[in-house]
mmCIF file of C-alpha atoms in Angstrom:
data_model
loop_
_atom_site.group_PDB
_atom_site.id
_atom_site.type_symbol
_atom_site.label_atom_id
_atom_site.label_comp_id
_atom_site.label_asym_id
_atom_site.label_seq_id
_atom_site.Cartn_x
_atom_site.Cartn_y
_atom_site.Cartn_z
ATOM 1 C CA MET J 288 -14.842 -6.898 20.743
ATOM 2 C CA HIS J 289 -12.814 -9.478 18.858
ATOM 3 C CA ALA J 290 -9.356 -8.143 18.095
ATOM 4 C CA THR J 291 -7.399 -9.432 15.131
ATOM 5 C CA HIS J 292 -3.846 -10.640 15.748
ATOM 6 C CA ALA J 293 -0.969 -11.160 13.344
ATOM 7 C CA THR J 294 0.316 -14.397 14.771
ATOM 8 C CA GLY J 295 3.538 -14.908 12.822
ATOM 9 C CA ASP J 296 5.357 -12.536 15.199
ATOM 10 C CA SER J 297 4.415 -12.328 18.849
ATOM 11 C CA GLU J 298 3.011 -9.064 20.115
ATOM 12 C CA ALA J 299 5.836 -8.887 22.651
ATOM 13 C CA GLU J 300 8.386 -9.019 19.830
ATOM 14 C CA MET J 301 6.547 -6.305 17.916
ATOM 15 C CA ASN J 302 6.446 -4.112 21.017
ATOM 16 C CA ARG J 303 10.159 -4.610 21.682
ATOM 17 C CA ALA J 304 10.922 -3.591 18.114
ATOM 18 C CA ALA J 305 8.680 -0.565 18.499
ATOM 19 C CA ARG J 306 10.430 0.541 21.684
ATOM 20 C CA ALA J 307 13.804 0.167 19.994
ATOM 21 C CA GLU J 308 12.756 2.607 17.266
ATOM 22 C CA ARG J 309 11.643 5.384 19.598
ATOM 23 C CA PRO J 310 13.624 8.625 19.335
ATOM 24 C CA PRO J 311 16.115 9.333 22.140
ATOM 25 C CA ARG J 312 14.912 11.414 25.090
ATOM 26 C CA ARG J 313 16.707 14.334 26.630
ATOM 27 C CA ALA J 314 18.019 14.036 30.174
ATOM 28 C CA ASP J 315 15.603 16.746 31.349
ATOM 29 C CA GLY J 316 12.762 14.203 31.061
ATOM 30 C CA ARG J 317 10.684 16.230 28.633
ATOM 31 C CA GLY J 318 11.118 13.534 26.000
ATOM 32 C CA ALA J 319 12.298 15.866 23.209
ATOM 33 C CA ALA J 320 14.212 14.187 20.430
ATOM 34 C CA ILE J 321 17.758 15.357 19.797
ATOM 35 C CA VAL J 322 17.940 15.858 16.074
ATOM 36 C CA ALA J 323 20.091 17.753 13.639
ATOM 37 C CA VAL J 324 18.824 21.062 12.347
ATOM 38 C CA GLY J 325 18.281 19.674 8.845
ATOM 39 C CA ALA J 326 16.251 16.719 10.170
ATOM 40 C CA ALA J 327 14.175 19.086 12.265
ATOM 41 C CA VAL J 328 13.278 21.077 9.175
ATOM 42 C CA VAL J 329 12.161 17.908 7.356
ATOM 43 C CA LEU J 330 10.146 16.789 10.374
ATOM 44 C CA ALA J 331 8.439 20.168 10.657
ATOM 45 C CA ALA J 332 7.489 20.052 6.998
ATOM 46 C CA THR J 333 5.982 16.584 7.289
ATOM 47 C CA LEU J 334 3.997 17.591 10.350
ATOM 48 C CA VAL J 335 2.486 20.592 8.594
ATOM 49 C CA LEU J 336 1.713 18.623 5.458
ATOM 50 C CA GLY J 337 -0.312 15.962 7.205
ATOM 51 C CA ASP J 338 -2.528 13.296 5.755
ATOM 52 C CA GLY J 339 -5.880 14.167 7.181
ATOM 53 C CA VAL J 340 -8.254 15.926 9.484
ATOM 54 C CA GLY J 341 -7.507 16.553 13.117
ATOM 55 C CA ALA J 342 -9.926 16.858 16.008
ATOM 56 C CA VAL J 343 -10.487 20.053 17.967
ATOM 57 C CA ALA J 344 -8.912 19.616 21.373
ATOM 58 C CA GLY J 345 -11.404 18.664 24.039
ATOM 59 C CA THR J 346 -14.272 18.179 21.579
ATOM 60 C CA GLY J 347 -15.490 15.474 19.253
ATOM 61 C CA ARG J 348 -15.522 17.802 16.266
ATOM 62 C CA GLU J 349 -13.158 17.455 13.346
ATOM 63 C CA ARG J 350 -11.447 20.356 11.651
ATOM 64 C CA PRO J 351 -9.322 20.639 8.505
ATOM 65 C CA GLY J 352 -5.650 19.892 9.042
ATOM 66 C CA LEU J 353 -2.996 22.545 8.573
ATOM 67 C CA VAL J 354 -2.775 23.457 4.902
ATOM 68 C CA ALA J 355 0.413 25.030 3.621
ATOM 69 C CA THR J 356 -0.937 25.990 0.212
ATOM 70 C CA ALA J 357 -4.232 26.313 -1.612
ATOM 71 C CA ARG J 358 -7.450 24.621 -0.596
ATOM 72 C CA PHE J 359 -7.395 20.852 -0.977
ATOM 73 C CA VAL J 360 -9.503 19.543 -3.861
ATOM 74 C CA PRO J 361 -10.323 15.842 -3.405
ATOM 75 C CA PRO J 362 -10.618 13.457 -6.335
ATOM 76 C CA PRO J 363 -13.963 13.246 -8.099
ATOM 77 C CA PRO J 364 -16.554 10.954 -6.539
ATOM 78 C CA PRO J 365 -15.973 7.473 -7.952
ATOM 79 C CA THR J 366 -18.437 6.537 -10.668
ATOM 80 C CA GLY J 367 -19.264 3.322 -12.489
ATOM 81 C CA LEU J 368 -18.539 1.188 -9.429
ATOM 82 C CA ASP J 369 -18.755 -2.553 -9.912
ATOM 83 C CA PRO J 370 -20.509 -4.826 -7.402
ATOM 84 C CA ASN J 371 -18.250 -6.865 -5.138
ATOM 85 C CA PRO J 372 -17.905 -10.294 -6.780
ATOM 86 C CA CYS J 373 -16.221 -11.639 -3.654
ATOM 87 C CA LEU J 374 -19.516 -11.359 -1.748
ATOM 88 C CA ASP J 375 -21.416 -13.268 -4.448
ATOM 89 C CA ARG J 376 -21.352 -16.945 -3.414
ATOM 90 C CA ARG J 377 -21.428 -18.208 -7.002
ATOM 91 C CA LYS J 378 -18.796 -15.820 -8.365
ATOM 92 C CA ARG J 379 -16.555 -16.166 -5.309
ATOM 93 C CA ARG J 380 -16.024 -19.875 -6.058
ATOM 94 C CA GLN J 381 -14.301 -18.841 -9.280
ATOM 95 C CA LEU J 382 -11.992 -16.221 -7.721
ATOM 96 C CA TYR J 383 -9.061 -15.835 -5.366
ATOM 97 C CA CYS J 384 -10.344 -13.012 -3.165
ATOM 98 C CA PRO J 385 -8.389 -11.013 -0.575
ATOM 99 C CA ASP J 386 -9.482 -10.556 3.036
ATOM 100 C CA LEU J 387 -7.853 -7.696 4.937
ATOM 101 C CA VAL J 388 -7.747 -7.689 8.728
ATOM 102 C CA MET J 389 -6.097 -5.315 11.176
ATOM 103 C CA LYS J 390 -3.796 -6.413 13.953
ATOM 104 C CA ARG J 391 -4.498 -4.917 17.363
ATOM 105 C CA PRO J 392 -2.701 -1.569 17.920
ATOM 106 C CA PHE J 393 0.698 -2.325 19.469
ATOM 107 C CA GLY J 394 3.646 -0.521 21.033
ATOM 108 C CA LEU J 395 1.565 2.301 22.534
ATOM 109 C CA TYR J 396 3.425 5.206 24.095
ATOM 110 C CA VAL J 397 2.908 8.900 24.815
ATOM 111 C CA ASP J 398 4.575 11.471 22.569
ATOM 112 C CA THR J 399 4.807 15.062 23.839
ATOM 113 C CA TRP J 400 7.572 16.352 21.544
ATOM 114 C CA THR J 401 6.219 15.943 18.010
ATOM 115 C CA LYS J 402 3.553 18.621 18.572
ATOM 116 C CA PRO J 403 4.641 20.816 21.492
ATOM 117 C CA GLY J 404 1.801 21.448 23.900
ATOM 118 C CA ARG J 405 -0.169 18.408 22.689
ATOM 119 C CA VAL J 406 -0.304 14.830 23.977
ATOM 120 C CA LEU J 407 -0.206 12.204 21.225
ATOM 121 C CA LEU J 408 -0.811 8.517 21.866
ATOM 122 C CA ARG J 409 1.185 6.580 19.300
ATOM 123 C CA ALA J 410 0.533 3.005 18.176
ATOM 124 C CA GLY J 411 1.790 0.650 15.519
ATOM 125 C CA ASN J 412 -0.500 -1.136 13.100
ATOM 126 C CA SER J 413 -0.412 -4.075 10.732
ATOM 127 C CA ILE J 414 -2.727 -4.594 7.759
ATOM 128 C CA ASP J 415 -2.765 -8.351 7.063
ATOM 129 C CA ASN J 416 -4.179 -10.298 4.137
ATOM 130 C CA ILE J 417 -5.697 -13.615 5.237
ATOM 131 C CA GLY J 418 -7.593 -14.226 1.977
ATOM 132 C CA SER J 419 -6.829 -16.615 -0.873
ATOM 133 C CA GLY J 420 -5.789 -13.871 -3.294
ATOM 134 C CA PRO J 421 -3.779 -10.640 -3.233
ATOM 135 C CA ALA J 422 -5.220 -7.242 -2.408
ATOM 136 C CA GLU J 423 -3.954 -5.649 -5.612
ATOM 137 C CA LEU J 424 -4.683 -2.143 -6.912
ATOM 138 C CA HIS J 425 -3.483 -0.754 -10.235
ATOM 139 C CA GLY J 426 -3.387 3.039 -10.463
ATOM 140 C CA VAL J 427 -3.492 5.205 -13.578
ATOM 141 C CA ARG J 428 -2.418 8.863 -13.370
ATOM 142 C CA ARG J 429 -5.236 11.405 -13.598
ATOM 143 C CA LYS J 430 -3.755 14.482 -11.837
ATOM 144 C CA ALA J 431 -0.417 15.595 -10.464
ATOM 145 C CA SER J 432 -0.903 13.784 -7.161
ATOM 146 C CA TRP J 433 -3.776 11.350 -7.854
ATOM 147 C CA MET J 434 -4.290 8.058 -9.623
ATOM 148 C CA VAL J 435 -7.583 6.325 -10.246
ATOM 149 C CA ALA J 436 -7.138 2.714 -9.126
ATOM 150 C CA TRP J 437 -8.777 -0.484 -10.331
ATOM 151 C CA GLN J 438 -8.685 -3.678 -8.326
ATOM 152 C CA ARG J 439 -7.379 -6.849 -9.919
ATOM 153 C CA ILE J 440 -8.891 -10.115 -8.708
ATOM 154 C CA TYR J 441 -7.400 -13.352 -9.979
ATOM 155 C CA ARG J 442 -9.431 -16.238 -11.394
ATOM 156 C CA ARG J 443 -9.018 -19.783 -10.109
ATOM 157 C CA GLY J 444 -8.767 -21.039 -13.664
ATOM 158 C CA GLY J 445 -6.169 -18.462 -14.675
ATOM 159 C CA GLY J 446 -6.327 -14.828 -15.690
ATOM 160 C CA ARG J 447 -7.896 -12.002 -13.735
ATOM 161 C CA ILE J 448 -10.779 -9.563 -13.720
ATOM 162 C CA ARG J 449 -10.671 -5.788 -13.196
ATOM 163 C CA VAL J 450 -13.251 -4.042 -11.015
ATOM 164 C CA ARG J 451 -13.804 -0.371 -10.213
ATOM 165 C CA THR J 452 -14.042 0.317 -6.494
ATOM 166 C CA ARG J 453 -13.629 3.524 -4.480
ATOM 167 C CA ALA J 454 -9.847 3.239 -4.648
ATOM 168 C CA TYR J 455 -7.475 6.105 -5.407
ATOM 169 C CA LEU J 456 -3.706 6.349 -5.059
ATOM 170 C CA TYR J 457 -2.271 9.523 -3.574
ATOM 171 C CA PHE J 458 1.300 10.898 -3.852
ATOM 172 C CA LYS J 459 1.821 11.451 -0.145
ATOM 173 C CA ARG J 460 4.669 13.026 1.783
ATOM 174 C CA ALA J 461 5.490 10.642 4.615
ATOM 175 C CA HIS J 462 8.367 8.559 5.988
ATOM 176 C CA LEU J 463 11.912 9.943 5.523
ATOM 177 C CA GLY J 464 10.449 13.187 4.186
ATOM 178 C CA LEU J 465 9.808 11.530 0.808
ATOM 179 C CA ARG J 466 6.636 11.309 -1.247
ATOM 180 C CA TRP J 467 5.195 7.869 -1.905
ATOM 181 C CA TRP J 468 2.313 6.552 -3.985
ATOM 182 C CA LYS J 469 -0.096 5.259 -1.330
ATOM 183 C CA VAL J 470 -3.638 3.963 -1.131
ATOM 184 C CA TRP J 471 -5.927 6.730 0.041
ATOM 185 C CA ARG J 472 -8.332 5.724 2.842
ATOM 186 C CA ALA J 473 -6.503 2.435 3.397
ATOM 187 C CA ALA J 474 -6.918 2.691 7.172
ATOM 188 C CA ARG J 475 -8.304 4.905 9.912
ATOM 189 C CA PHE J 476 -7.545 5.480 13.601
ATOM 190 C CA GLU J 477 -10.422 6.239 15.969
ATOM 191 C CA LEU J 478 -10.797 6.833 19.702
ATOM 192 C CA TRP J 479 -14.130 5.855 21.276
ATOM 193 C CA ARG J 480 -15.274 6.746 24.779
ATOM 194 C CA LEU J 481 -16.424 3.756 26.846
ATOM 195 C CA ASP J 482 -19.099 3.706 29.535
ATOM 196 C CA ARG J 483 -18.874 1.615 32.714
ATOM 197 C CA ARG J 484 -20.124 -1.457 30.863
ATOM 198 C CA GLY J 485 -17.528 -1.143 28.131
ATOM 199 C CA ARG J 486 -19.961 0.135 25.502
ATOM 200 C CA ALA J 487 -18.633 2.652 22.988
ATOM 201 C CA THR J 488 -20.762 5.762 23.396
ATOM 202 C CA ALA J 489 -19.087 8.331 21.139
ATOM 203 C CA ARG J 490 -16.201 8.677 18.718
ATOM 204 C CA VAL J 491 -14.233 11.543 20.227
ATOM 205 C CA ARG J 492 -11.070 11.714 18.118
ATOM 206 C CA VAL J 493 -9.639 10.463 14.824
ATOM 207 C CA GLY J 494 -6.025 10.144 13.795
ATOM 208 C CA PRO J 495 -4.554 12.149 10.898
ATOM 209 C CA LYS J 496 -3.209 9.221 8.898
ATOM 210 C CA VAL J 497 -5.350 7.542 6.231
ATOM 211 C CA SER J 498 -2.932 6.801 3.350
ATOM 212 C CA TYR J 499 -0.889 3.592 3.400
ATOM 213 C CA CYS J 500 1.166 1.474 1.071
ATOM 214 C CA PHE J 501 -0.030 -1.986 0.225
ATOM 215 C CA ARG J 502 3.141 -4.068 0.173
ATOM 216 C CA ASP J 503 4.624 -7.411 1.227
ATOM 217 C CA LEU J 504 6.719 -6.340 4.193
ATOM 218 C CA ARG J 505 6.607 -9.474 6.357
ATOM 219 C CA ARG J 506 5.165 -12.958 5.922
ATOM 220 C CA THR J 507 3.287 -13.152 9.218
ATOM 221 C CA ARG J 508 0.907 -16.022 8.348
ATOM 222 C CA PRO J 509 2.801 -18.539 6.195
ATOM 223 C CA TRP J 510 0.077 -21.168 6.681
ATOM 224 C CA VAL J 511 -2.495 -19.112 4.749
ATOM 225 C CA ARG J 512 -3.383 -20.904 1.529
ATOM 226 C CA ARG J 513 -1.533 -19.665 -1.558
ATOM 227 C CA SER J 514 0.849 -17.526 0.532
ATOM 228 C CA PRO J 515 3.962 -16.956 -1.614
ATOM 229 C CA PRO J 516 7.283 -17.732 0.136
ATOM 230 C CA ALA J 517 8.882 -14.535 -1.190
ATOM 231 C CA PRO J 518 7.488 -10.988 -1.437
ATOM 232 C CA VAL J 519 5.597 -10.152 -4.637
ATOM 233 C CA TYR J 520 4.772 -6.483 -4.019
ATOM 234 C CA PRO J 521 7.699 -4.193 -3.097
ATOM 235 C CA ALA J 522 7.681 -0.913 -1.228
ATOM 236 C CA CYS J 523 5.635 1.974 -2.587
ATOM 237 C CA SER J 524 7.014 3.944 -5.494
ATOM 238 C CA THR J 525 8.571 7.373 -4.986
ATOM 239 C CA ASP J 526 8.596 8.123 -8.731
ATOM 240 C CA ALA J 527 6.923 11.512 -9.202
ATOM 241 C CA SER J 528 6.712 10.942 -12.966
ATOM 242 C CA ALA J 529 5.051 7.522 -12.743
ATOM 243 C CA GLN J 530 1.935 7.187 -14.874
ATOM 244 C CA ARG J 531 0.963 3.726 -13.597
ATOM 245 C CA VAL J 532 1.600 2.098 -10.221
ATOM 246 C CA THR J 533 0.635 -1.315 -8.856
ATOM 247 C CA LEU J 534 0.365 -1.849 -5.092
ATOM 248 C CA GLY J 535 -0.656 -5.001 -3.276
ATOM 249 C CA THR J 536 -0.400 -7.350 -0.310
ATOM 250 C CA SER J 537 -0.156 -11.103 -0.913
ATOM 251 C CA PRO J 538 -2.010 -13.778 1.085
ATOM 252 C CA GLY J 539 -0.253 -14.410 4.381
ATOM 253 C CA TRP J 540 1.721 -11.160 4.156
ATOM 254 C CA SER J 541 1.430 -7.909 6.128
ATOM 255 C CA ASP J 542 2.103 -4.218 5.673
ATOM 256 C CA ILE J 543 3.403 -3.141 9.095
ATOM 257 C CA TYR J 544 4.000 0.359 10.473
ATOM 258 C CA PRO J 545 5.748 0.923 13.825
ATOM 259 C CA PRO J 546 4.368 3.584 16.185
ATOM 260 C CA THR J 547 7.332 5.867 15.472
ATOM 261 C CA TYR J 548 6.312 6.411 11.845
ATOM 262 C CA HIS J 549 4.782 9.583 10.475
ATOM 263 C CA GLU J 550 1.268 10.343 11.836
ATOM 264 C CA GLN J 551 0.896 7.021 13.685
ATOM 265 C CA TRP J 552 -1.016 8.694 16.496
ATOM 266 C CA ILE J 553 -4.224 10.108 17.913
ATOM 267 C CA ASP J 554 -4.220 13.427 19.773
ATOM 268 C CA VAL J 555 -5.505 12.631 23.287
ATOM 269 C CA THR J 556 -4.823 16.037 24.867
ATOM 270 C CA GLY J 557 -7.196 16.764 27.748
ATOM 271 C CA LEU J 558 -8.977 13.397 27.721
ATOM 272 C CA ARG J 559 -9.570 11.329 30.856
ATOM 273 C CA GLY J 560 -11.258 7.994 31.407
ATOM 274 C CA CYS J 561 -11.582 4.719 29.499
ATOM 275 C CA PHE J 562 -11.424 4.578 25.706
ATOM 276 C CA ALA J 563 -11.128 2.100 22.860
ATOM 277 C CA TYR J 564 -8.163 2.831 20.582
ATOM 278 C CA VAL J 565 -9.411 1.452 17.268
ATOM 279 C CA HIS J 566 -7.593 0.715 14.012
ATOM 280 C CA ILE J 567 -9.698 0.015 10.910
ATOM 281 C CA ALA J 568 -8.427 -1.489 7.675
ATOM 282 C CA ASP J 569 -10.024 -0.294 4.432
ATOM 283 C CA PRO J 570 -12.796 1.800 6.037
ATOM 284 C CA ALA J 571 -14.096 3.023 2.648
ATOM 285 C CA ASN J 572 -14.217 -0.445 1.035
ATOM 286 C CA SER J 573 -11.620 0.581 -1.516
ATOM 287 C CA VAL J 574 -10.639 -3.095 -1.718
ATOM 288 C CA TYR J 575 -13.308 -5.714 -2.373
ATOM 289 C CA GLU J 576 -12.922 -8.615 0.063
ATOM 290 C CA SER J 577 -14.519 -11.956 0.831
ATOM 291 C CA ASN J 578 -15.310 -10.677 4.349
ATOM 292 C CA GLU J 579 -16.015 -6.972 4.882
ATOM 293 C CA GLY J 580 -16.922 -7.319 8.568
ATOM 294 C CA ASN J 581 -13.578 -8.229 10.165
ATOM 295 C CA ASN J 582 -11.523 -5.090 9.513
ATOM 296 C CA ARG J 583 -11.481 -3.599 13.037
ATOM 297 C CA ALA J 584 -9.204 -4.246 15.986
ATOM 298 C CA ALA J 585 -8.842 -2.336 19.256
ATOM 299 C CA VAL J 586 -7.108 -2.053 22.592
ATOM 300 C CA VAL J 587 -8.638 -0.453 25.659
ATOM 301 C CA VAL J 588 -6.720 2.418 27.264
ATOM 302 C CA ARG J 589 -7.185 4.643 30.279
ATOM 303 C CA LEU J 590 -6.233 8.269 29.775
ATOM 304 C CA PRO J 591 -3.923 9.857 30.780
ATOM 305 C CA TYR J 592 -2.118 6.801 29.440
ATOM 306 C CA ARG J 593 0.244 4.706 31.520
ATOM 307 C CA PRO J 594 1.646 1.321 30.434
ATOM 308 C CA GLY J 595 0.392 -1.778 32.200
ATOM 309 C CA PRO J 596 -3.094 -2.889 33.268
ATOM 310 C CA GLN J 597 -5.626 -0.229 32.329
ATOM 311 C CA GLY J 598 -8.417 -1.076 34.784
ATOM 312 C CA CYS J 599 -11.144 -0.585 32.160
ATOM 313 C CA PRO J 600 -13.906 -2.880 30.901
ATOM 314 C CA GLY J 601 -13.498 -4.643 27.542
ATOM 315 C CA ALA J 602 -14.697 -2.634 24.566
ATOM 316 C CA LYS J 603 -18.012 -3.312 22.846
ATOM 317 C CA LEU J 604 -17.860 -1.309 19.636
ATOM 318 C CA PRO J 605 -20.747 -0.420 17.343
ATOM 319 C CA ALA J 606 -21.105 -2.134 13.977
ATOM 320 C CA PRO J 607 -18.728 -0.930 11.234
ATOM 321 C CA GLU J 608 -19.975 2.240 9.576
ATOM 322 C CA GLY J 609 -19.000 1.180 6.060
ATOM 323 C CA PRO J 610 -18.014 3.371 3.110
ATOM 324 C CA ALA J 611 -20.535 6.077 4.026
ATOM 325 C CA ALA J 612 -18.559 6.899 7.182
ATOM 326 C CA PRO J 613 -16.998 10.380 7.445
ATOM 327 C CA GLU J 614 -13.825 10.513 5.391
ATOM 328 C CA VAL J 615 -10.506 12.085 6.376
ATOM 329 C CA PRO J 616 -9.083 13.751 3.235
ATOM 330 C CA PRO J 617 -5.439 14.807 2.973
ATOM 331 C CA PRO J 618 -4.634 18.515 2.646
ATOM 332 C CA ALA J 619 -2.952 20.123 -0.343
ATOM 333 C CA GLN J 620 0.814 19.950 -0.600
ATOM 334 C CA PRO J 621 3.198 22.426 -2.269
ATOM 335 C CA GLY J 622 3.481 21.864 -5.984
ATOM 336 C CA ASP J 623 1.304 18.759 -6.149
ATOM 337 C CA GLY J 624 -1.434 20.406 -8.191
ATOM 338 C CA SER J 625 -4.194 19.217 -5.863
ATOM 339 C CA GLY J 626 -5.187 22.670 -4.742
ATOM 340 C CA ASP J 627 -5.406 24.401 -8.086
ATOM 341 C CA GLY J 628 -8.959 23.341 -8.865
ATOM 342 C CA SER J 629 -7.909 21.744 -12.149
ATOM 343 C CA GLY J 630 -9.376 18.481 -13.388
ATOM 344 C CA SER J 631 -12.830 17.074 -12.848
ATOM 345 C CA GLY J 632 -14.717 16.598 -9.655
ATOM 346 C CA GLY J 633 -14.995 18.472 -6.399
ATOM 347 C CA ALA J 634 -15.588 17.685 -2.768
ATOM 348 C CA TYR J 635 -17.280 14.528 -1.644
#
């Protein structure tokens, strides 16, 4: 298993920053965060209104996440998809194409207070663009909480083309209790059981988080060709009335999420043995890239998790599943219109 690293910041530095952001623990050792009543209410709301599908404890089966309102209605299946010009050798020479990679999961620690009675293994992640062009998506409002997104790919001679991929933008409740326009299915967390030879034998759990911003948070690879010295794409929009939104990550830049952020975990309750903790960038191929085979990165963990050497063989993961892999849709949220059955489409 070849893990992808963001080399502009050392992993030790990233882990130190992650530890610094952990919530304080109570003196009784149970690790519960001491928060104000108002913050607790916000946290409880964000936990209920999660981003995806959870796994049934002790099984490999997935079940719908907790839904506070009506049944979630996903966007219509994408139609009129364009072929990926970045995989065409002739066309690629005329374009500046992105190439997304995932940094290895970092800053792992056990969380037993976010979901009482459950054991969550948190990890940070970094979606990096090592291509020659930005990973840019332009969304146009179609429903209260959805935008259809087109990808913009820039020409070497000037100008740009617009292609239809599987991309959608979703108005997602997340960090700070706010809603943000994020890329749906931008990443996925998976936990794979390993045999004695390090081979992945079964995917046993998935994480709840699938929606991410594309933004220029940190310039981690300044040597990448055409990497701008200053950020081009800001943080995601929180404008509920926005009709158009553009998200992107420039060459050499990364969108980084510490392990303390909302839904940065996999539920590992009841699991024992050796596993591969896998992060996947763009699992649904919502962004067309020059290389679609380098989007996975993993660390090997022994459960119950303890920091330090894990005493497990290196992971040998199966080939990427591609856009036909099982999706993890977000549930409905109060007042977002996604559960009222209006608009076109239905379930995937």
